[in-house]
mmCIF file of N, CA and C in Angstrom:
data_model
loop_
_atom_site.group_PDB
_atom_site.id
_atom_site.type_symbol
_atom_site.label_atom_id
_atom_site.label_comp_id
_atom_site.label_asym_id
_atom_site.label_seq_id
_atom_site.Cartn_x
_atom_site.Cartn_y
_atom_site.Cartn_z
ATOM 1 N N MET A 1 -36.651 204.859 285.740
ATOM 2 C CA MET A 1 -36.838 205.453 284.228
ATOM 3 C C MET A 1 -35.447 205.839 283.766
ATOM 4 N N LEU A 2 -35.197 205.593 282.484
ATOM 5 C CA LEU A 2 -33.771 205.613 281.618
ATOM 6 C C LEU A 2 -33.982 206.783 280.820
ATOM 7 N N LYS A 3 -33.097 207.438 280.381
ATOM 8 C CA LYS A 3 -33.733 208.747 279.349
ATOM 9 C C LYS A 3 -32.625 207.970 278.197
ATOM 10 N N GLY A 4 -33.127 208.321 276.894
ATOM 11 C CA GLY A 4 -32.300 207.995 275.459
ATOM 12 C C GLY A 4 -32.462 206.508 275.263
ATOM 13 N N ILE A 5 -33.199 205.825 275.805
ATOM 14 C CA ILE A 5 -33.737 204.559 275.649
ATOM 15 C C ILE A 5 -35.083 204.256 274.923
ATOM 16 N N SER A 6 -35.231 203.855 273.469
ATOM 17 C CA SER A 6 -36.332 203.504 272.444
ATOM 18 C C SER A 6 -37.171 203.157 273.666
ATOM 19 N N GLY A 7 -38.482 203.211 273.529
ATOM 20 C CA GLY A 7 -39.551 202.693 274.120
ATOM 21 C C GLY A 7 -39.893 201.188 273.371
ATOM 22 N N ILE A 8 -39.433 200.757 272.305
ATOM 23 C CA ILE A 8 -39.692 199.362 271.960
ATOM 24 C C ILE A 8 -38.832 198.386 272.573
ATOM 25 N N ILE A 9 -37.592 198.672 273.008
ATOM 26 C CA ILE A 9 -36.811 198.105 273.896
ATOM 27 C C ILE A 9 -37.268 197.708 275.314
ATOM 28 N N SER A 10 -37.701 196.515 275.254
ATOM 29 C CA SER A 10 -38.412 195.883 276.488
ATOM 30 C C SER A 10 -37.089 195.892 277.795
ATOM 31 N N PRO A 11 -37.736 195.827 278.915
ATOM 32 C CA PRO A 11 -36.701 195.467 280.071
ATOM 33 C C PRO A 11 -35.985 194.384 279.809
ATOM 34 N N ASP A 12 -36.822 193.376 279.407
ATOM 35 C CA ASP A 12 -35.988 191.898 279.115
ATOM 36 C C ASP A 12 -34.901 191.831 278.075
ATOM 37 N N LEU A 13 -35.280 192.638 277.201
ATOM 38 C CA LEU A 13 -34.208 193.036 275.967
ATOM 39 C C LEU A 13 -33.065 193.777 276.568
ATOM 40 N N LEU A 14 -33.552 194.464 277.204
ATOM 41 C CA LEU A 14 -32.386 195.675 277.548
ATOM 42 C C LEU A 14 -31.445 195.076 278.522
ATOM 43 N N LYS A 15 -32.055 193.987 279.652
ATOM 44 C CA LYS A 15 -31.202 193.371 280.394
ATOM 45 C C LYS A 15 -29.999 192.305 279.663
ATOM 46 N N ASN A 16 -30.638 191.752 278.690
ATOM 47 C CA ASN A 16 -29.948 190.519 277.979
ATOM 48 C C ASN A 16 -28.684 191.686 277.165
ATOM 49 N N LEU A 17 -29.100 192.721 276.417
ATOM 50 C CA LEU A 17 -28.150 193.251 275.876
ATOM 51 C C LEU A 17 -26.991 193.717 276.891
ATOM 52 N N ALA A 18 -27.703 194.155 277.947
ATOM 53 C CA ALA A 18 -26.459 194.569 279.017
ATOM 54 C C ALA A 18 -25.411 193.347 279.491
ATOM 55 N N GLU A 19 -26.113 192.266 279.562
ATOM 56 C CA GLU A 19 -25.395 191.098 280.047
ATOM 57 C C GLU A 19 -24.437 190.330 278.984
ATOM 58 N N MET A 20 -24.972 190.657 277.970
ATOM 59 C CA MET A 20 -23.976 189.958 276.617
ATOM 60 C C MET A 20 -22.459 190.774 276.925
ATOM 61 N N GLY A 21 -21.564 189.779 276.551
ATOM 62 C CA GLY A 21 -20.071 190.184 276.745
ATOM 63 C C GLY A 21 -19.938 190.464 275.294
ATOM 64 N N HIS A 22 -18.441 190.672 275.087
ATOM 65 C CA HIS A 22 -17.750 191.042 273.584
ATOM 66 C C HIS A 22 -17.659 189.414 273.213
ATOM 67 N N GLY A 23 -18.264 189.725 271.728
ATOM 68 C CA GLY A 23 -18.185 188.045 271.130
ATOM 69 C C GLY A 23 -19.431 187.454 271.428
ATOM 70 N N ASP A 24 -20.526 187.884 272.181
ATOM 71 C CA ASP A 24 -21.519 187.177 272.245
ATOM 72 C C ASP A 24 -22.609 187.589 270.945
ATOM 73 N N GLU A 25 -23.179 186.543 270.407
ATOM 74 C CA GLU A 25 -24.091 186.928 269.408
ATOM 75 C C GLU A 25 -25.555 187.087 269.704
ATOM 76 N N ILE A 26 -26.333 188.034 269.162
ATOM 77 C CA ILE A 26 -27.853 187.926 269.370
ATOM 78 C C ILE A 26 -28.645 187.669 267.936
ATOM 79 N N VAL A 27 -29.651 186.810 267.940
ATOM 80 C CA VAL A 27 -30.325 186.438 266.860
ATOM 81 C C VAL A 27 -31.612 187.382 266.763
ATOM 82 N N PHE A 28 -31.876 187.850 265.573
ATOM 83 C CA PHE A 28 -33.571 188.535 265.460
ATOM 84 C C PHE A 28 -34.118 187.689 264.523
ATOM 85 N N GLY A 29 -34.852 186.720 265.163
ATOM 86 C CA GLY A 29 -35.861 186.094 264.021
ATOM 87 C C GLY A 29 -37.086 186.365 263.822
ATOM 88 N N ASP A 30 -37.371 186.199 262.401
ATOM 89 C CA ASP A 30 -38.512 186.841 261.844
ATOM 90 C C ASP A 30 -39.927 186.261 262.074
ATOM 91 N N SER A 31 -40.971 186.304 261.874
ATOM 92 C CA SER A 31 -42.192 185.835 262.475
ATOM 93 C C SER A 31 -42.291 184.333 262.057
ATOM 94 N N ASN A 32 -41.693 183.807 261.473
ATOM 95 C CA ASN A 32 -41.444 182.493 260.807
ATOM 96 C C ASN A 32 -40.240 181.814 261.429
ATOM 97 N N PHE A 33 -39.293 182.231 261.947
ATOM 98 C CA PHE A 33 -38.064 181.485 262.662
ATOM 99 C C PHE A 33 -38.742 180.657 263.905
ATOM 100 N N PRO A 34 -38.052 179.678 263.983
ATOM 101 C CA PRO A 34 -38.424 178.744 265.147
ATOM 102 C C PRO A 34 -37.589 179.162 266.300
ATOM 103 N N ALA A 35 -37.963 180.249 266.912
ATOM 104 C CA ALA A 35 -37.410 181.185 268.027
ATOM 105 C C ALA A 35 -37.260 180.100 269.270
ATOM 106 N N ALA A 36 -38.410 179.669 269.668
ATOM 107 C CA ALA A 36 -38.510 179.183 271.072
ATOM 108 C C ALA A 36 -37.973 177.680 271.104
ATOM 109 N N THR A 37 -37.828 176.873 269.744
ATOM 110 C CA THR A 37 -37.482 175.652 269.407
ATOM 111 C C THR A 37 -35.786 176.048 269.918
ATOM 112 N N ASN A 38 -35.446 176.893 269.429
ATOM 113 C CA ASN A 38 -33.731 177.128 269.377
ATOM 114 C C ASN A 38 -32.824 177.990 270.488
ATOM 115 N N ALA A 39 -33.866 178.864 271.074
ATOM 116 C CA ALA A 39 -33.246 179.517 271.976
ATOM 117 C C ALA A 39 -32.923 179.037 273.302
ATOM 118 N N GLN A 40 -31.464 179.474 273.597
ATOM 119 C CA GLN A 40 -31.222 179.376 275.033
ATOM 120 C C GLN A 40 -31.784 180.434 275.894
ATOM 121 N N ARG A 41 -32.062 181.645 275.648
ATOM 122 C CA ARG A 41 -32.945 182.876 276.072
ATOM 123 C C ARG A 41 -33.688 183.369 274.993
ATOM 124 N N LEU A 42 -35.038 183.299 275.214
ATOM 125 C CA LEU A 42 -35.864 183.931 274.443
ATOM 126 C C LEU A 42 -36.515 184.835 274.696
ATOM 127 N N ILE A 43 -36.364 186.392 273.873
ATOM 128 C CA ILE A 43 -36.969 187.429 274.334
ATOM 129 C C ILE A 43 -38.305 187.659 273.390
ATOM 130 N N ARG A 44 -39.398 187.898 273.842
ATOM 131 C CA ARG A 44 -40.326 188.188 272.967
ATOM 132 C C ARG A 44 -40.232 189.986 272.502
ATOM 133 N N ALA A 45 -40.407 190.244 271.325
ATOM 134 C CA ALA A 45 -40.562 191.544 270.617
ATOM 135 C C ALA A 45 -41.718 191.743 269.630
ATOM 136 N N ASP A 46 -42.738 191.052 270.208
ATOM 137 C CA ASP A 46 -44.251 191.042 269.240
ATOM 138 C C ASP A 46 -44.561 192.404 269.077
ATOM 139 N N GLY A 47 -44.765 192.543 267.625
ATOM 140 C CA GLY A 47 -45.238 193.879 267.300
ATOM 141 C C GLY A 47 -44.413 194.638 266.555
ATOM 142 N N HIS A 48 -42.846 194.067 266.560
ATOM 143 C CA HIS A 48 -41.949 194.958 266.304
ATOM 144 C C HIS A 48 -41.211 194.397 265.133
ATOM 145 N N THR A 49 -40.608 195.232 263.882
ATOM 146 C CA THR A 49 -39.850 194.472 262.999
ATOM 147 C C THR A 49 -38.426 194.659 263.486
ATOM 148 N N ILE A 50 -37.665 193.840 262.826
ATOM 149 C CA ILE A 50 -36.274 193.736 262.955
ATOM 150 C C ILE A 50 -35.638 195.011 262.675
ATOM 151 N N THR A 51 -35.877 195.663 261.436
ATOM 152 C CA THR A 51 -35.210 196.960 261.210
ATOM 153 C C THR A 51 -35.495 197.998 262.538
ATOM 154 N N ASP A 52 -36.907 198.078 263.105
ATOM 155 C CA ASP A 52 -37.044 199.015 263.811
ATOM 156 C C ASP A 52 -36.188 198.550 265.171
ATOM 157 N N LEU A 53 -36.176 197.487 265.495
ATOM 158 C CA LEU A 53 -35.200 196.984 266.547
ATOM 159 C C LEU A 53 -33.841 197.044 266.337
ATOM 160 N N LEU A 54 -33.322 197.262 265.120
ATOM 161 C CA LEU A 54 -32.052 197.351 265.014
ATOM 162 C C LEU A 54 -31.696 199.048 265.172
ATOM 163 N N GLN A 55 -32.663 199.686 264.720
ATOM 164 C CA GLN A 55 -32.231 201.311 265.006
ATOM 165 C C GLN A 55 -32.395 201.464 266.214
ATOM 166 N N ALA A 56 -33.247 200.907 267.152
ATOM 167 C CA ALA A 56 -33.332 200.966 268.626
ATOM 168 C C ALA A 56 -32.210 200.753 269.595
ATOM 169 N N ILE A 57 -31.595 199.520 269.104
ATOM 170 C CA ILE A 57 -30.459 198.989 269.873
ATOM 171 C C ILE A 57 -29.193 199.143 269.223
ATOM 172 N N LEU A 58 -28.978 199.715 268.155
ATOM 173 C CA LEU A 58 -27.805 200.141 267.678
ATOM 174 C C LEU A 58 -26.815 201.162 268.311
ATOM 175 N N PRO A 59 -27.548 202.227 268.791
ATOM 176 C CA PRO A 59 -26.730 203.152 269.395
ATOM 177 C C PRO A 59 -26.027 202.602 270.898
ATOM 178 N N LEU A 60 -27.138 201.637 271.196
ATOM 179 C CA LEU A 60 -26.635 201.166 272.792
ATOM 180 C C LEU A 60 -25.694 200.021 272.490
ATOM 181 N N PHE A 61 -25.532 199.265 271.370
ATOM 182 C CA PHE A 61 -24.753 197.814 271.124
ATOM 183 C C PHE A 61 -23.718 198.171 270.430
ATOM 184 N N PRO A 62 -22.641 197.866 270.747
ATOM 185 C CA PRO A 62 -21.502 197.999 269.549
ATOM 186 C C PRO A 62 -21.349 196.660 268.889
ATOM 187 N N LEU A 63 -20.969 196.994 267.425
ATOM 188 C CA LEU A 63 -20.870 195.948 267.176
ATOM 189 C C LEU A 63 -19.164 195.250 267.004
ATOM 190 N N ASP A 64 -18.955 194.107 266.837
ATOM 191 C CA ASP A 64 -17.611 193.509 266.936
ATOM 192 C C ASP A 64 -17.184 194.181 265.774
ATOM 193 N N TYR A 65 -15.922 194.737 266.196
ATOM 194 C CA TYR A 65 -14.807 195.140 265.239
ATOM 195 C C TYR A 65 -13.725 193.764 264.786
ATOM 196 N N ALA A 66 -13.808 192.843 265.638
ATOM 197 C CA ALA A 66 -13.067 191.720 265.382
ATOM 198 C C ALA A 66 -13.388 190.373 264.654
ATOM 199 N N VAL A 67 -14.568 190.764 263.655
ATOM 200 C CA VAL A 67 -14.821 189.672 262.961
ATOM 201 C C VAL A 67 -15.145 190.451 261.858
ATOM 202 N N ASP A 68 -15.061 189.283 260.542
ATOM 203 C CA ASP A 68 -14.731 189.978 259.219
ATOM 204 C C ASP A 68 -16.101 190.415 258.579
ATOM 205 N N TYR A 69 -17.540 190.137 259.273
ATOM 206 C CA TYR A 69 -18.540 190.588 258.555
ATOM 207 C C TYR A 69 -19.482 191.342 259.731
ATOM 208 N N THR A 70 -20.573 191.909 259.275
ATOM 209 C CA THR A 70 -20.989 193.097 259.938
ATOM 210 C C THR A 70 -22.371 192.100 260.800
ATOM 211 N N ALA A 71 -22.949 191.073 259.765
ATOM 212 C CA ALA A 71 -24.179 190.543 260.328
ATOM 213 C C ALA A 71 -23.992 188.952 259.598
ATOM 214 N N ILE A 72 -24.889 188.135 260.104
ATOM 215 C CA ILE A 72 -25.113 186.646 259.521
ATOM 216 C C ILE A 72 -26.444 186.725 259.174
ATOM 217 N N LEU A 73 -26.871 186.341 258.056
ATOM 218 C CA LEU A 73 -28.209 186.027 257.432
ATOM 219 C C LEU A 73 -28.312 184.567 256.918
ATOM 220 N N MET A 74 -29.941 184.298 256.646
ATOM 221 C CA MET A 74 -30.012 183.054 256.365
ATOM 222 C C MET A 74 -29.781 183.161 254.941
ATOM 223 N N LYS A 75 -29.023 182.297 254.292
ATOM 224 C CA LYS A 75 -28.881 182.047 252.754
ATOM 225 C C LYS A 75 -30.426 182.115 252.047
ATOM 226 N N TYR A 76 -30.345 183.047 250.935
ATOM 227 C CA TYR A 76 -31.611 182.766 250.327
ATOM 228 C C TYR A 76 -31.555 181.996 248.867
ATOM 229 N N ALA A 77 -32.431 181.140 248.548
ATOM 230 C CA ALA A 77 -32.193 180.277 247.556
ATOM 231 C C ALA A 77 -32.734 181.171 245.969
ATOM 232 N N GLY A 78 -33.420 181.904 246.212
ATOM 233 C CA GLY A 78 -34.120 182.520 244.886
ATOM 234 C C GLY A 78 -33.137 183.715 244.350
ATOM 235 N N ASP A 79 -33.324 184.379 243.204
ATOM 236 C CA ASP A 79 -32.596 185.060 242.259
ATOM 237 C C ASP A 79 -32.141 186.451 242.992
ATOM 238 N N ASP A 80 -32.959 187.137 243.323
ATOM 239 C CA ASP A 80 -33.013 188.447 243.848
ATOM 240 C C ASP A 80 -33.129 188.253 245.581
ATOM 241 N N GLU A 81 -32.090 188.995 246.109
ATOM 242 C CA GLU A 81 -32.012 188.811 247.459
ATOM 243 C C GLU A 81 -33.064 189.714 248.117
ATOM 244 N N PRO A 82 -33.430 189.011 249.457
ATOM 245 C CA PRO A 82 -34.852 189.724 249.779
ATOM 246 C C PRO A 82 -34.614 191.623 250.343
ATOM 247 N N LYS A 83 -35.530 192.366 249.867
ATOM 248 C CA LYS A 83 -35.307 193.600 249.817
ATOM 249 C C LYS A 83 -34.875 193.954 251.319
ATOM 250 N N VAL A 84 -35.312 193.396 252.548
ATOM 251 C CA VAL A 84 -34.840 193.786 253.972
ATOM 252 C C VAL A 84 -33.640 193.895 253.793
ATOM 253 N N TRP A 85 -32.595 193.059 253.353
ATOM 254 C CA TRP A 85 -31.236 192.971 253.524
ATOM 255 C C TRP A 85 -30.737 194.227 253.018
ATOM 256 N N SER A 86 -31.071 195.093 252.105
ATOM 257 C CA SER A 86 -30.704 196.500 251.622
ATOM 258 C C SER A 86 -30.772 197.449 253.120
ATOM 259 N N ARG A 87 -31.838 197.239 253.283
ATOM 260 C CA ARG A 87 -32.400 198.069 254.475
ATOM 261 C C ARG A 87 -31.627 197.769 255.654
ATOM 262 N N TYR A 88 -31.044 196.625 256.031
ATOM 263 C CA TYR A 88 -30.155 196.226 257.042
ATOM 264 C C TYR A 88 -28.759 196.912 256.644
ATOM 265 N N ARG A 89 -28.351 196.676 255.476
ATOM 266 C CA ARG A 89 -27.205 197.504 255.045
ATOM 267 C C ARG A 89 -27.025 198.940 255.281
ATOM 268 N N GLU A 90 -28.087 199.508 255.394
ATOM 269 C CA GLU A 90 -28.298 201.196 255.567
ATOM 270 C C GLU A 90 -28.366 201.456 257.022
ATOM 271 N N ILE A 91 -29.089 200.571 257.742
ATOM 272 C CA ILE A 91 -29.085 200.881 259.206
ATOM 273 C C ILE A 91 -27.609 200.281 259.658
ATOM 274 N N LEU A 92 -27.319 199.377 259.437
ATOM 275 C CA LEU A 92 -25.769 198.925 259.985
ATOM 276 C C LEU A 92 -24.831 199.958 259.621
ATOM 277 N N ALA A 93 -24.567 200.263 258.487
ATOM 278 C CA ALA A 93 -23.513 201.236 258.109
ATOM 279 C C ALA A 93 -23.779 202.272 259.034
ATOM 280 N N GLN A 94 -24.478 203.060 259.251
ATOM 281 C CA GLN A 94 -24.397 204.199 260.622
ATOM 282 C C GLN A 94 -23.700 204.076 261.539
ATOM 283 N N PHE A 95 -23.276 202.880 261.735
ATOM 284 C CA PHE A 95 -22.604 202.612 263.155
ATOM 285 C C PHE A 95 -21.250 202.263 263.110
ATOM 286 N N PRO A 96 -20.134 202.216 263.905
ATOM 287 C CA PRO A 96 -18.872 201.784 263.734
ATOM 288 C C PRO A 96 -18.891 200.370 263.411
ATOM 289 N N ASP A 97 -18.089 199.821 262.569
ATOM 290 C CA ASP A 97 -17.683 198.467 262.195
ATOM 291 C C ASP A 97 -19.092 197.926 261.355
ATOM 292 N N GLY A 98 -20.033 198.614 261.205
ATOM 293 C CA GLY A 98 -21.168 198.258 260.467
ATOM 294 C C GLY A 98 -21.392 198.277 258.777
ATOM 295 N N ASN A 99 -20.203 198.647 258.540
ATOM 296 C CA ASN A 99 -20.018 198.240 256.905
ATOM 297 C C ASN A 99 -19.506 197.346 256.255
ATOM 298 N N LYS A 100 -19.179 196.404 256.902
ATOM 299 C CA LYS A 100 -18.546 195.320 256.626
ATOM 300 C C LYS A 100 -19.507 194.442 255.712
ATOM 301 N N GLN A 101 -19.073 193.110 255.111
ATOM 302 C CA GLN A 101 -19.766 192.109 254.462
ATOM 303 C C GLN A 101 -20.767 191.591 255.073
ATOM 304 N N LEU A 102 -22.059 190.987 254.584
ATOM 305 C CA LEU A 102 -22.948 189.807 255.382
ATOM 306 C C LEU A 102 -22.331 188.626 255.178
ATOM 307 N N LEU A 103 -22.440 187.875 255.892
ATOM 308 C CA LEU A 103 -22.270 186.605 256.002
ATOM 309 C C LEU A 103 -23.394 185.676 255.805
ATOM 310 N N LEU A 104 -23.573 184.726 254.605
ATOM 311 C CA LEU A 104 -24.768 184.184 254.197
ATOM 312 C C LEU A 104 -24.607 182.706 254.883
ATOM 313 N N LEU A 105 -25.381 182.217 255.459
ATOM 314 C CA LEU A 105 -25.265 180.738 255.842
ATOM 315 C C LEU A 105 -26.580 180.138 255.284
ATOM 316 N N PRO A 106 -26.453 178.700 255.375
ATOM 317 C CA PRO A 106 -27.456 178.037 254.966
ATOM 318 C C PRO A 106 -28.200 177.754 255.842
ATOM 319 N N ARG A 107 -29.678 177.432 255.667
ATOM 320 C CA ARG A 107 -30.729 177.429 256.621
ATOM 321 C C ARG A 107 -30.312 176.832 257.735
ATOM 322 N N PHE A 108 -30.012 175.587 257.648
ATOM 323 C CA PHE A 108 -29.813 174.493 258.861
ATOM 324 C C PHE A 108 -28.490 175.189 259.520
ATOM 325 N N ASP A 109 -27.496 175.576 258.624
ATOM 326 C CA ASP A 109 -26.319 176.061 259.472
ATOM 327 C C ASP A 109 -26.802 177.374 260.023
ATOM 328 N N PHE A 110 -27.504 178.122 259.641
ATOM 329 C CA PHE A 110 -27.931 179.328 260.703
ATOM 330 C C PHE A 110 -28.751 178.683 261.771
ATOM 331 N N TYR A 111 -29.554 177.757 261.440
ATOM 332 C CA TYR A 111 -30.129 177.553 262.611
ATOM 333 C C TYR A 111 -29.238 176.850 264.053
ATOM 334 N N GLU A 112 -28.226 176.221 263.648
ATOM 335 C CA GLU A 112 -27.462 175.721 264.522
ATOM 336 C C GLU A 112 -26.380 177.037 265.040
ATOM 337 N N ARG A 113 -26.015 177.900 264.422
ATOM 338 C CA ARG A 113 -25.320 179.150 264.646
ATOM 339 C C ARG A 113 -26.489 179.730 265.739
ATOM 340 N N ALA A 114 -27.696 180.018 265.613
ATOM 341 C CA ALA A 114 -28.600 180.264 266.230
ATOM 342 C C ALA A 114 -28.788 179.536 267.706
ATOM 343 N N ARG A 115 -28.874 178.501 268.100
ATOM 344 C CA ARG A 115 -28.675 177.922 268.916
ATOM 345 C C ARG A 115 -27.734 177.834 269.976
ATOM 346 N N GLN A 116 -26.379 178.424 269.343
ATOM 347 C CA GLN A 116 -25.365 178.775 269.991
ATOM 348 C C GLN A 116 -25.238 180.223 270.556
ATOM 349 N N ALA A 117 -26.233 181.160 270.087
ATOM 350 C CA ALA A 117 -25.695 182.447 270.328
ATOM 351 C C ALA A 117 -26.563 182.743 271.840
ATOM 352 N N TYR A 118 -26.240 183.832 272.396
ATOM 353 C CA TYR A 118 -26.452 184.158 273.689
ATOM 354 C C TYR A 118 -28.043 184.338 273.923
ATOM 355 N N CYS A 119 -28.813 184.814 273.021
ATOM 356 C CA CYS A 119 -30.154 185.135 273.163
ATOM 357 C C CYS A 119 -30.773 185.066 271.725
ATOM 358 N N ILE A 120 -32.164 184.739 271.647
ATOM 359 C CA ILE A 120 -32.911 185.240 270.640
ATOM 360 C C ILE A 120 -34.072 185.949 270.483
ATOM 361 N N VAL A 121 -34.374 186.930 269.616
ATOM 362 C CA VAL A 121 -35.502 187.987 269.666
ATOM 363 C C VAL A 121 -36.332 187.493 268.718
ATOM 364 N N ALA A 122 -37.814 187.259 269.092
ATOM 365 C CA ALA A 122 -38.768 186.495 268.331
ATOM 366 C C ALA A 122 -39.261 187.937 268.031
ATOM 367 N N THR A 123 -39.427 188.534 266.475
ATOM 368 C CA THR A 123 -40.046 189.618 266.317
ATOM 369 C C THR A 123 -41.422 189.240 265.436
ATOM 370 N N SER A 124 -42.066 190.385 265.165
ATOM 371 C CA SER A 124 -43.139 190.268 264.157
ATOM 372 C C SER A 124 -43.026 190.525 262.970
ATOM 373 N N GLU A 125 -41.348 190.517 262.316
ATOM 374 C CA GLU A 125 -41.179 190.757 261.073
ATOM 375 C C GLU A 125 -42.111 189.781 259.851
ATOM 376 N N SER A 126 -42.510 190.421 259.140
ATOM 377 C CA SER A 126 -42.944 189.850 258.117
ATOM 378 C C SER A 126 -42.727 189.373 256.802
ATOM 379 N N GLU A 127 -41.245 190.290 256.728
ATOM 380 C CA GLU A 127 -40.429 190.001 255.511
ATOM 381 C C GLU A 127 -40.079 188.778 255.822
ATOM 382 N N ALA A 128 -39.723 187.973 254.358
ATOM 383 C CA ALA A 128 -39.242 186.455 254.162
ATOM 384 C C ALA A 128 -37.494 186.726 254.333
ATOM 385 N N TYR A 129 -37.127 185.552 254.871
ATOM 386 C CA TYR A 129 -35.649 185.522 254.927
ATOM 387 C C TYR A 129 -34.892 187.086 255.688
ATOM 388 N N ALA A 130 -35.474 187.242 256.596
ATOM 389 C CA ALA A 130 -35.398 188.415 257.339
ATOM 390 C C ALA A 130 -34.219 188.198 258.543
ATOM 391 N N ASN A 131 -34.189 187.040 258.960
ATOM 392 C CA ASN A 131 -33.426 186.675 260.264
ATOM 393 C C ASN A 131 -31.887 187.280 260.218
ATOM 394 N N LEU A 132 -31.724 187.435 261.217
ATOM 395 C CA LEU A 132 -30.265 188.324 261.188
ATOM 396 C C LEU A 132 -29.727 187.874 262.614
ATOM 397 N N ILE A 133 -28.279 187.971 262.554
ATOM 398 C CA ILE A 133 -27.322 187.845 263.798
ATOM 399 C C ILE A 133 -26.451 188.430 263.660
ATOM 400 N N ILE A 134 -26.350 189.558 265.018
ATOM 401 C CA ILE A 134 -25.350 190.223 265.047
ATOM 402 C C ILE A 134 -24.413 189.783 266.301
ATOM 403 N N THR A 135 -23.150 190.466 266.235
ATOM 404 C CA THR A 135 -22.209 190.179 267.098
ATOM 405 C C THR A 135 -21.694 191.492 268.088
ATOM 406 N N LYS A 136 -21.799 191.223 269.362
ATOM 407 C CA LYS A 136 -21.674 192.466 270.297
ATOM 408 C C LYS A 136 -19.854 192.620 270.507
ATOM 409 N N GLY A 137 -19.625 194.013 270.410
ATOM 410 C CA GLY A 137 -18.280 194.443 270.354
ATOM 411 C C GLY A 137 -17.959 195.034 271.552
ATOM 412 N N VAL A 138 -17.038 195.629 271.797
ATOM 413 C CA VAL A 138 -16.356 195.981 272.903
ATOM 414 C C VAL A 138 -16.771 197.541 273.024
ATOM 415 N N VAL A 139 -17.300 197.684 274.380
ATOM 416 C CA VAL A 139 -17.991 199.091 274.728
ATOM 417 C C VAL A 139 -16.645 200.266 274.636
ATOM 418 N N ARG A 140 -16.296 201.082 273.962
ATOM 419 C CA ARG A 140 -15.396 201.665 273.986
ATOM 420 C C ARG A 140 -15.291 203.075 274.394
#
């Protein structure tokens, strides 16, 4: 039993967060993301949204200060950005190094980046274009 860790963080997710090193990336895929196709390590987080998972893990997970962006998103082709992106900004900004710009990658570039990530978390996020990559920083 551990104290102070959200109940939505599964043992598998906690293990992978602990194993990651500085500069390793973790992908949070929405319910349409081809997580199993692209993952080196696949973590299931069924029933959870990406925003809820971010709020749960960011107290435990330092964001990387050595990159120019806070997170990477899949570029959206429409006029207005997806509403979930503003929620990501709000959540990320609460943590050190979380107030930088968001890097937007075209769909297939995002998939390629995801294939290189340490792990992919498959979520039940229903918002469109909600896929997100963050980079682990140094625990100080």
